[in-house]
Coordinates of C-alpha atoms and ligand atoms in Angstrom, one line a residue:
Chain A
M1 CA 166.8 111.9 68.5
G2 CA 164.9 116.1 68.0
L3 CA 162.0 117.1 69.3
L4 CA 159.6 116.9 66.8
T5 CA 160.3 113.2 66.0
I6 CA 159.8 112.3 69.2
L7 CA 156.4 114.4 69.0
K8 CA 155.3 113.0 65.8
K9 CA 156.3 109.3 67.2
M10 CA 154.0 110.3 69.9
K11 CA 151.1 111.1 68.0
H12 CA 151.0 107.9 66.5
K13 CA 151.3 105.7 69.6
E14 CA 148.8 108.1 71.0
R15 CA 145.7 108.4 68.7
E16 CA 143.8 106.8 71.5
M17 CA 140.8 108.5 73.1
R18 CA 139.0 107.6 76.3
L19 CA 135.6 109.1 76.1
L20 CA 133.0 108.6 79.2
M21 CA 129.3 108.9 78.8
L22 CA 127.1 109.7 81.7
G23 CA 124.0 111.5 82.2
L24 CA 120.7 110.3 84.0
D25 CA 119.2 107.2 83.7
N26 CA 117.1 106.8 80.8
A27 CA 118.7 109.6 79.1
G28 CA 119.5 107.2 76.1
K29 CA 123.4 107.1 76.2
T30 CA 123.3 103.1 75.7
T31 CA 121.2 103.9 72.3
I32 CA 123.6 106.5 71.7
L33 CA 126.6 104.1 71.6
K34 CA 125.0 100.9 70.2
K35 CA 123.5 103.2 67.0
F36 CA 126.6 105.1 66.7
N37 CA 128.1 101.3 66.4
G38 CA 125.4 100.5 64.3
E39 CA 124.1 97.9 66.1
D40 CA 120.6 96.8 67.0
I41 CA 118.7 99.4 69.8
S42 CA 115.8 97.3 70.5
T43 CA 117.0 95.2 72.7
I44 CA 118.3 97.3 74.9
S45 CA 118.0 97.4 78.9
P46 CA 118.8 99.7 81.5
T47 CA 122.5 99.6 82.3
L48 CA 123.6 97.8 85.3
G49 CA 127.0 98.4 85.7
F50 CA 128.6 99.9 82.5
N51 CA 129.2 99.0 78.6
I52 CA 132.3 99.4 77.3
K53 CA 133.3 99.9 73.1
T54 CA 136.2 100.2 71.8
L55 CA 136.1 101.5 67.7
E56 CA 138.2 103.2 65.2
H57 CA 136.5 106.2 64.1
R58 CA 138.9 108.7 61.5
G59 CA 142.1 107.3 62.9
F60 CA 141.5 107.6 66.2
K61 CA 140.9 104.5 68.8
L62 CA 138.2 105.2 70.9
N63 CA 137.7 103.7 73.8
I64 CA 133.9 104.7 74.6
W65 CA 132.9 103.7 78.2
D66 CA 129.2 104.0 79.0
V67 CA 127.9 104.3 82.5
G68 CA 124.5 103.3 84.1
G69 CA 122.9 106.5 85.1
Q70 CA 120.1 105.1 88.0
K71 CA 120.5 107.0 91.5
S72 CA 121.8 104.1 93.3
L73 CA 124.5 104.3 90.3
R74 CA 125.8 107.3 90.2
S75 CA 128.0 107.1 93.1
Y76 CA 130.1 104.7 91.5
W77 CA 130.7 107.1 88.4
R78 CA 134.2 109.0 89.9
N79 CA 135.8 105.2 89.6
Y80 CA 135.6 106.0 85.7
F81 CA 136.9 109.6 86.0
E82 CA 140.3 108.6 85.8
S83 CA 142.2 109.5 82.0
T84 CA 139.0 111.1 80.6
D85 CA 139.3 113.2 77.6
G86 CA 135.9 113.8 76.7
L87 CA 133.0 113.9 78.7
V88 CA 129.3 113.4 76.9
W89 CA 126.6 114.2 78.7
V90 CA 123.5 112.7 77.5
V91 CA 120.3 114.8 78.2
D92 CA 116.5 113.8 77.6
S93 CA 115.2 116.8 76.2
A94 CA 111.6 115.3 77.0
D95 CA 112.1 114.6 80.4
R96 CA 111.6 118.5 81.8
L97 CA 110.5 117.3 85.1
R98 CA 114.3 116.1 85.7
L99 CA 116.3 119.3 84.0
D100 CA 117.4 120.5 87.9
D101 CA 118.4 117.4 88.7
C102 CA 120.3 116.8 85.6
K103 CA 121.9 119.9 85.6
K104 CA 122.9 119.5 89.6
E105 CA 124.6 116.0 88.5
L106 CA 126.6 117.8 85.7
S107 CA 127.6 120.3 87.6
S108 CA 129.0 118.2 90.8
L109 CA 130.9 116.5 87.5
L110 CA 132.7 119.6 86.2
Q111 CA 133.9 120.1 89.8
E112 CA 135.8 116.9 89.6
E113 CA 139.3 117.4 89.5
R114 CA 140.0 114.6 87.3
L115 CA 138.1 115.8 84.8
A116 CA 139.4 119.1 84.9
G117 CA 141.4 118.3 81.4
A118 CA 138.0 116.7 79.8
T119 CA 136.3 118.5 76.6
L120 CA 132.9 118.4 77.3
L121 CA 130.1 117.6 74.8
V122 CA 126.3 117.7 75.7
F123 CA 124.0 115.9 73.7
A124 CA 120.4 116.9 73.7
N125 CA 118.8 113.6 72.5
K126 CA 115.4 112.7 71.7
Q127 CA 114.9 115.3 69.3
D128 CA 112.3 113.2 67.6
L129 CA 109.8 113.6 70.1
P130 CA 107.2 116.1 69.7
G131 CA 107.5 117.4 73.4
A132 CA 111.2 118.0 73.3
L133 CA 112.6 120.9 74.5
S134 CA 115.3 122.4 71.7
K135 CA 119.4 122.0 72.6
E136 CA 119.0 126.1 73.2
A137 CA 116.9 125.1 75.7
I138 CA 118.6 122.4 77.1
G139 CA 121.8 124.8 77.1
E140 CA 120.0 127.3 79.0
A141 CA 118.6 124.7 81.6
M142 CA 121.9 123.0 82.2
G143 CA 123.2 126.8 82.6
L144 CA 126.2 125.8 79.8
D145 CA 127.0 129.4 79.4
D146 CA 128.5 129.8 83.0
I147 CA 131.0 127.3 82.5
K148 CA 134.1 128.6 81.8
T149 CA 136.6 125.8 82.6
H150 CA 135.7 123.3 80.1
H151 CA 135.6 123.1 76.4
W152 CA 132.1 122.7 75.3
C153 CA 129.8 122.3 73.0
I154 CA 125.7 121.4 72.8
I155 CA 124.3 119.0 69.6
G156 CA 121.1 118.2 69.4
C157 CA 120.3 114.8 68.6
S158 CA 118.4 111.6 68.3
A159 CA 119.7 108.0 68.8
V160 CA 117.0 107.0 67.5
T161 CA 117.1 108.3 63.9
G162 CA 120.5 109.0 64.3
E163 CA 120.3 112.2 63.6
N164 CA 123.5 114.4 64.8
L165 CA 125.6 111.9 66.4
L166 CA 128.7 111.8 63.9
S167 CA 128.3 115.8 64.1
G168 CA 128.4 115.3 67.6
V169 CA 131.4 113.1 68.0
D170 CA 133.4 114.7 65.1
W171 CA 133.7 118.2 66.9
L172 CA 134.4 116.3 70.2
L173 CA 137.1 114.5 68.6
D174 CA 138.3 117.5 66.6
D175 CA 138.5 119.5 70.1
I176 CA 140.3 116.5 71.7
A177 CA 143.0 116.4 69.4
A178 CA 143.7 119.6 69.4
R179 CA 143.9 119.8 72.8
V180 CA 145.7 116.6 73.0
F181 CA 147.8 115.4 69.5
T182 CA 148.9 118.8 68.2
A183 CA 152.3 120.3 69.8
D184 CA 150.9 124.0 69.3
Chain B
M1 CA 162.9 112.4 81.6
D2 CA 166.2 113.2 80.1
I3 CA 165.0 114.5 76.5
Q4 CA 164.0 117.1 78.5
V5 CA 167.1 118.2 79.9
D6 CA 168.7 118.0 76.6
I7 CA 166.3 120.2 75.6
C8 CA 167.1 122.7 78.2
E9 CA 170.4 122.7 77.3
G10 CA 169.9 123.3 73.5
N11 CA 167.8 125.9 74.2
R12 CA 170.6 127.5 76.7
D13 CA 173.2 128.2 73.8
D14 CA 171.9 131.0 72.1
N15 CA 174.8 131.2 69.6
S16 CA 174.4 127.5 68.0
S17 CA 172.4 128.1 65.0
N18 CA 172.2 124.2 64.4
V19 CA 170.1 123.9 67.6
V20 CA 166.6 124.5 67.0
K21 CA 165.4 127.2 69.5
I22 CA 162.3 125.8 71.5
P23 CA 159.9 128.3 73.1
E24 CA 158.6 128.3 76.9
R25 CA 155.4 127.9 76.2
L26 CA 156.3 124.8 74.0
L27 CA 158.8 123.5 76.9
Q28 CA 155.9 123.8 79.1
R29 CA 153.6 121.9 76.8
E30 CA 155.6 119.4 75.9
Q31 CA 156.3 118.3 79.8
A32 CA 152.4 118.8 79.9
R33 CA 152.6 116.3 77.2
L34 CA 154.7 113.7 78.9
D35 CA 152.7 114.0 81.9
D36 CA 150.0 113.5 80.4
A37 CA 151.8 110.3 78.6
E38 CA 152.7 109.1 81.7
R39 CA 148.8 109.4 83.0
R40 CA 147.9 107.4 79.8
K41 CA 150.0 104.6 79.8
E42 CA 149.2 104.1 83.6
A43 CA 145.4 104.1 82.8
K44 CA 146.3 101.6 79.9
E45 CA 147.9 99.4 81.8
S46 CA 144.9 99.0 84.6
H47 CA 142.4 98.8 81.3
S48 CA 144.5 96.0 80.2
V49 CA 144.8 94.4 84.1
A50 CA 141.0 94.8 83.7
N51 CA 140.8 93.1 80.4
E52 CA 143.1 90.3 81.9
N53 CA 141.1 89.6 84.7
S54 CA 137.9 89.5 83.1
E55 CA 139.8 87.0 80.8
F56 CA 141.1 85.3 83.8
F57 CA 137.6 85.1 84.7
T58 CA 136.3 83.7 81.9
K59 CA 138.8 80.8 81.6
A60 CA 138.4 80.7 84.6
F61 CA 134.8 80.2 85.1
N62 CA 134.7 78.2 81.8
R63 CA 136.9 75.5 82.9
D64 CA 135.5 74.7 86.8
R65 CA 131.8 75.0 84.9
A66 CA 132.8 72.1 82.6
A67 CA 134.8 70.1 85.4
I68 CA 131.1 70.4 87.4
E69 CA 129.2 69.2 84.3
E70 CA 131.6 66.1 83.7
L71 CA 130.8 65.5 87.4
I72 CA 127.3 65.8 87.0
S73 CA 127.6 63.8 83.3
I74 CA 129.4 60.7 85.1
C75 CA 126.5 60.3 87.8
S76 CA 124.4 57.7 87.7
G77 CA 122.1 55.8 90.1
A78 CA 123.8 52.2 90.1
D79 CA 126.3 53.2 93.4
R80 CA 124.5 54.9 96.0
A81 CA 127.5 56.2 97.9
L82 CA 129.5 57.0 95.0
A83 CA 126.7 59.0 93.5
T84 CA 126.0 61.0 97.0
Q85 CA 130.2 61.7 96.9
T86 CA 129.9 62.7 92.9
L87 CA 127.0 65.1 93.8
D88 CA 128.4 66.4 97.4
E89 CA 131.7 67.7 95.3
A90 CA 129.9 69.1 92.0
T91 CA 127.5 71.0 94.8
A92 CA 130.4 72.2 97.1
K93 CA 132.5 73.1 93.2
T94 CA 129.2 75.0 92.7
Q95 CA 129.4 76.8 95.7
Q96 CA 132.9 77.5 94.8
L97 CA 132.2 79.6 91.6
Q98 CA 129.0 81.4 92.7
K99 CA 131.3 83.0 95.6
F100 CA 134.2 83.2 92.4
L101 CA 131.4 84.8 90.7
N102 CA 130.7 87.3 93.5
D103 CA 134.1 88.0 94.1
S104 CA 134.6 89.1 90.5
M105 CA 131.5 91.0 89.7
M106 CA 133.4 94.3 90.3
F107 CA 135.1 94.1 87.2
L108 CA 132.6 92.0 85.2
A109 CA 130.6 94.1 82.4
Q110 CA 127.2 93.3 82.3
Y111 CA 127.4 90.9 79.7
E112 CA 129.7 88.7 81.1
L113 CA 127.6 88.7 84.7
R114 CA 124.6 87.6 83.1
Q115 CA 126.1 85.1 81.7
A116 CA 127.8 83.7 84.4
Q117 CA 124.8 83.6 86.4
A118 CA 122.6 82.1 83.6
S119 CA 125.1 79.2 83.6
L120 CA 125.2 78.8 87.2
Q121 CA 121.5 78.8 86.9
K122 CA 121.8 76.1 85.0
L123 CA 124.3 74.2 86.7
Q124 CA 122.1 74.4 90.1
T125 CA 119.2 73.1 87.9
S126 CA 120.9 70.1 86.1
L127 CA 122.3 69.6 89.3
A128 CA 118.8 69.1 91.0
E129 CA 117.7 67.0 88.4
K130 CA 120.5 64.7 88.5
R131 CA 120.0 64.5 92.4
D132 CA 116.5 63.6 92.1
E133 CA 117.0 61.1 89.4
A134 CA 120.4 59.3 91.2
L135 CA 119.2 59.7 94.8
P136 CA 115.6 59.8 94.4
K137 CA 115.0 59.9 98.3
K138 CA 117.1 62.2 99.4
K139 CA 115.7 65.5 97.8
F140 CA 116.2 67.5 100.9
A141 CA 120.2 67.2 101.1
F142 CA 120.3 69.5 97.8
R143 CA 117.5 71.9 99.7
S144 CA 120.1 72.5 102.5
R145 CA 122.9 73.1 100.1
T146 CA 121.3 75.6 98.1
K147 CA 121.0 77.2 101.6
A148 CA 124.4 77.5 102.1
T149 CA 124.7 78.8 98.6
E150 CA 122.5 81.5 99.5
Q151 CA 124.7 81.9 102.5
V152 CA 127.8 82.7 100.5
C153 CA 125.4 85.1 98.2
D154 CA 124.1 87.4 101.5
T155 CA 127.8 88.3 102.0
V156 CA 127.8 90.1 99.0
P157 CA 126.5 93.9 99.5
A158 CA 123.7 94.8 98.8
T159 CA 123.4 98.4 97.7
Q160 CA 120.2 100.1 99.6
S161 CA 119.8 103.8 99.0
G162 CA 119.6 105.9 102.0
E163 CA 117.5 108.7 100.4
T164 CA 114.6 108.6 102.1
V165 CA 111.3 110.7 100.2
I166 CA 109.2 112.6 102.4
D167 CA 105.6 113.3 101.0
G168 CA 106.5 111.8 97.6
H169 CA 108.2 114.5 96.9
T170 CA 111.9 114.7 95.6
P171 CA 113.7 117.9 97.0
A172 CA 114.5 118.4 93.3
E173 CA 111.2 118.8 92.5
S174 CA 110.3 121.2 94.6
S175 CA 112.8 123.7 93.1
I176 CA 111.3 123.2 89.7
G177 CA 107.7 125.1 89.8
K178 CA 108.6 127.2 87.1
V179 CA 109.4 124.5 85.0
E180 CA 106.4 122.2 85.7
E181 CA 103.8 125.2 84.8
T182 CA 105.0 124.9 81.8
V183 CA 105.0 121.1 81.2
Y184 CA 101.6 120.9 81.6
S185 CA 100.5 123.5 79.1
K186 CA 102.5 122.2 76.2
Q187 CA 102.1 118.0 76.9
C188 CA 99.9 115.1 75.4
G189 CA 98.7 113.7 79.1
F190 CA 96.3 114.1 82.0
S191 CA 97.7 116.2 85.3
N192 CA 96.0 117.1 88.7
M193 CA 93.1 114.8 88.4
D194 CA 91.1 113.3 90.9
D195 CA 87.9 110.5 90.9
M196 CA 88.3 111.1 87.1
V197 CA 87.9 108.7 84.1
L198 CA 90.5 109.8 81.5
T199 CA 90.8 108.6 77.8
K200 CA 93.0 109.3 74.9
T201 CA 92.4 108.2 71.8
A202 CA 95.2 106.7 69.1
G203 CA 94.4 110.0 67.1
E204 CA 95.6 112.1 70.4
I205 CA 98.5 110.1 71.4
N206 CA 99.9 109.3 67.9
K207 CA 103.5 108.3 68.7
N208 CA 103.5 111.6 71.4
D209 CA 105.3 111.6 74.4
V210 CA 102.7 111.7 77.0
L211 CA 103.1 112.8 80.9
L212 CA 100.3 111.5 83.5
S213 CA 101.1 113.3 86.8
H214 CA 99.5 114.0 90.1
L215 CA 96.5 111.8 89.7
T216 CA 94.5 110.2 92.4
N217 CA 91.6 107.9 91.8
C218 CA 91.5 107.7 88.2
K219 CA 91.2 105.4 85.7
V220 CA 93.5 106.3 82.8
R221 CA 92.8 104.8 79.1
L222 CA 95.2 105.3 76.4
F223 CA 94.0 103.8 73.4
G224 CA 97.3 104.3 71.1
S225 CA 100.7 103.9 70.6
P226 CA 103.0 106.9 72.9
S227 CA 106.5 107.3 71.8
T228 CA 107.4 107.2 75.2
L229 CA 105.5 107.6 78.7
H230 CA 106.0 109.3 82.4
I231 CA 104.1 108.4 85.2
K232 CA 104.7 110.9 88.3
N233 CA 102.7 111.0 91.7
V234 CA 99.7 108.9 91.0
S235 CA 97.9 107.0 93.6
G236 CA 95.2 104.3 93.4
C237 CA 94.9 104.8 89.7
E238 CA 94.3 102.0 87.2
I239 CA 96.7 103.5 84.2
L240 CA 96.2 100.9 80.8
C241 CA 97.9 101.8 78.0
G242 CA 98.7 100.4 74.2
P243 CA 102.2 99.9 73.2
V244 CA 104.5 102.0 73.9
S245 CA 107.7 101.7 71.7
S246 CA 110.7 102.9 74.3
S247 CA 110.6 103.5 77.5
V248 CA 107.7 103.7 80.1
F249 CA 109.0 106.1 83.3
V250 CA 107.4 105.8 86.7
D251 CA 108.3 107.8 89.7
H252 CA 106.1 108.1 93.2
C253 CA 103.4 105.6 92.3
S254 CA 101.7 104.0 94.9
N255 CA 98.2 101.3 95.4
S256 CA 97.5 101.2 91.5
T257 CA 97.3 99.2 88.6
L258 CA 99.4 99.5 85.8
A259 CA 98.6 97.5 82.1
L260 CA 101.0 98.5 79.4
P261 CA 103.6 97.0 76.5
C262 CA 106.7 98.7 76.7
Q263 CA 110.3 98.5 75.2
Q264 CA 112.0 99.4 78.9
L265 CA 109.8 99.9 82.2
R266 CA 112.1 102.2 84.5
T267 CA 110.6 102.1 87.9
H268 CA 111.3 104.4 90.8
N269 CA 110.0 105.4 94.3
T270 CA 107.1 102.7 94.0
T271 CA 105.1 100.8 96.3
S272 CA 101.9 98.9 96.2
T273 CA 101.3 98.7 93.0
Q274 CA 101.0 95.5 90.4
V275 CA 102.2 96.0 86.7
Y276 CA 100.2 93.8 84.0
L277 CA 103.5 93.8 81.7
H278 CA 104.9 93.6 78.0
V279 CA 108.5 94.5 78.4
T280 CA 110.7 93.1 75.2
S281 CA 113.9 94.1 77.2
R282 CA 113.8 94.4 80.9
A283 CA 111.9 96.1 83.8
I284 CA 114.1 97.6 86.8
I285 CA 112.9 98.9 90.1
E286 CA 114.8 101.6 92.3
D287 CA 113.4 102.6 95.8
C288 CA 110.5 100.3 95.2
Q289 CA 108.3 98.3 97.7
G290 CA 105.4 95.8 97.0
V291 CA 106.1 96.3 93.4
S292 CA 104.5 93.1 91.6
F293 CA 103.8 91.8 88.2
A294 CA 101.8 89.8 85.9
P295 CA 101.8 89.4 82.1
F296 CA 99.8 92.1 79.7
T297 CA 96.3 91.0 79.4
W298 CA 94.4 94.3 79.1
S299 CA 92.9 94.7 75.1
Y300 CA 91.0 96.7 73.0
P301 CA 89.7 96.8 69.5
T302 CA 92.6 98.3 67.8
L303 CA 95.6 97.0 69.9
D304 CA 96.9 94.8 67.0
E305 CA 97.5 98.1 64.7
D306 CA 98.8 99.8 67.6
F307 CA 101.5 96.9 68.5
V308 CA 102.5 96.9 64.8
V309 CA 102.7 101.3 65.2
S310 CA 105.1 100.9 68.2
G311 CA 107.4 98.4 66.2
L312 CA 107.4 96.1 69.6
D313 CA 108.1 92.4 69.2
R314 CA 105.0 90.8 70.4
A315 CA 106.6 87.4 70.7
R316 CA 109.3 88.5 73.2
N317 CA 108.0 89.6 77.0
N318 CA 110.1 89.5 79.6
W319 CA 107.9 90.1 82.2
T320 CA 109.2 88.1 84.5
Q321 CA 112.9 89.4 84.8
V322 CA 113.0 92.6 86.7
D323 CA 116.4 93.8 88.3
D324 CA 116.6 95.3 91.5
F325 CA 118.7 98.4 91.6
N326 CA 118.9 98.3 95.2
W327 CA 119.3 94.7 95.6
L328 CA 122.2 93.2 93.5
A329 CA 123.4 90.5 95.2
L330 CA 123.1 87.2 93.1
G331 CA 121.2 84.2 94.2
T332 CA 119.1 85.9 96.3
P333 CA 116.1 87.0 95.0
S334 CA 115.1 91.0 96.0
P335 CA 112.1 91.0 98.7
N336 CA 110.7 94.2 96.8
W337 CA 109.2 92.6 94.0
T338 CA 107.0 89.4 93.1
L339 CA 105.6 88.0 90.4
I340 CA 101.4 87.6 90.6
S341 CA 100.3 84.2 90.9
E342 CA 97.9 82.9 88.3
E343 CA 94.6 82.4 90.4
D344 CA 95.4 86.3 91.6
R345 CA 95.6 87.9 88.3
K346 CA 93.0 90.0 87.0
T347 CA 91.6 88.6 83.8
T348 CA 88.6 91.3 83.0
W349 CA 89.0 94.6 82.5
E350 CA 86.3 97.4 82.0
I351 CA 87.1 100.1 79.2
Ligands
GTP1 N1 112.2 109.0 70.9 C1 113.6 108.2 71.8 N2 113.7 107.3 72.2 C2 115.2 107.2 72.6 C3 116.0 107.6 71.8 N3 117.4 107.9 72.8 C4 117.1 106.7 73.4 N4 115.7 106.6 73.6 C5 115.1 105.7 74.5 O1 115.0 106.1 75.9 C6 115.0 104.7 76.8 C7 116.1 104.8 77.5 O2 117.2 104.9 76.6 P1 118.7 103.8 77.4 O3 119.9 103.7 76.3 O4 118.3 102.7 77.9 O5 119.3 105.0 78.4 P2 120.2 105.2 79.3 O6 120.9 106.5 79.4 O7 121.8 104.0 78.5 O8 120.4 104.6 80.8 P3 120.8 104.2 81.9 O9 121.5 103.0 81.2 O10 119.6 103.4 83.0 O11 121.5 105.0 82.7 C8 115.4 103.6 75.5 O12 113.6 103.2 75.7 C9 115.2 103.8 74.7 O13 114.6 103.6 73.1 C10 115.5 109.1 71.1 O14 116.5 110.1 70.4 N5 114.4 109.1 70.8
MG2 MG1 122.3 102.2 79.6

């Protein structure tokens, strides 16, 4: 069997990605997940533990892990790092008082060895709120320009209206696919 | 790994025209891929172990539950000794089931956990009812049993946050001065006030995100439907608010009374505060003490319209269901919050 055949075979078997969605509590992670999957978002409770959703998108099988962001749960985040292809960091763009907290948590994640290979998508969520900061302002507050260790992208979105959720996920898939599923 | 060797040999054979030349870079890439594939395989396996675990749990749990239900249903008061024996067995089995659930907590998703908790609750109730019915004079026997259950639950580690907050300021907050200034100029809400009566009209609130911060001994009335509400660093306040379409976020609040309808209530670092609540999903507390809950009773002339604007389901109020993130033990109630008994509830509000 030649190398190319092997590579092709692998491609087919492994069109599966593991996405880890993290962020402070109240950022809108679960709402994003449910909205993306076309589910009702009015009954969502603060996450006590985690949710996993497996869905097909553009021929990829996505395993999306949504872990609760309350302070008391953050120490458990590391239990979910292993084998993560994409990290989705969700920010409440209207929660200006916790931007500092938010930046600190993200920075420490990016130093994690087990997340070293992951692509980073930052969702500047809740853009529908009149008091929301722009994605540029959020990017600056998160210090994204200083990130040299990961491919990253920031997208302004709203989990309530659904705006830009798809384009964010599509960017993430493209980046991961280019990295993981193509030989060159 | 055999593949790797073949390729390397082929690559070294420069004269052979029918062997594909593979650049070093691609080889490295391939090695990385294989490592990665291995890593993925392991991960997938551990994932499927998790799945199997939860499947196993659900099967085993349902089987035991059915067995207990069966025991309860066959039990009648005709033969007292037999009834006692049957109910004792059912009680013991229920305790084991609780223990099983406690032990399985780590790999259960939230939904499964809640389902299981709910069915255990149901079992306990029907067990108690059956005991009352079949063995009317021996009620206390069941009580001593439930105590045993509680002891089992006590062994589940309850997380206690070790963080202490001094003067109501978290470390993160002190370094944020600059951002905070800009917040106050742009945002809808009130900040840095003492002993004031503060109101906003529906027109001002109109789906804005509202922030109330650094208020002491104020009476705040928000007539209208905000998109979201943040309450931060308040004490001695009475805050009454119209229906909030998404979440209400409370942090560092003390000796206050809040009345509000919302989709989620997230309460942090709060002490001695009463909440008159309409919540359509759930309320949570974290690092709180002495928070008490009652149903929302405040009213004002345009409340009905504001409910419509907010999109909140008026028929669904889960004000009694509070998750304490520092108290994840099953079975034992959190000491950090209570329900306000009917006679202690506030019934009149000054507008
Ligand atoms: N206006 C607005 N509200 C949003 C948006 N996304 C989420 N929310 C609201 O924000 C609140 C928190 O959303 P969740 O999805 O529960 O937040 P989370 O990040 O999962 O929070 P944890 O589970 O505690 O980590 C809910 O009341 C949502 O309705 C958005 O884009 N716009
Ligand atoms: Mg959540």
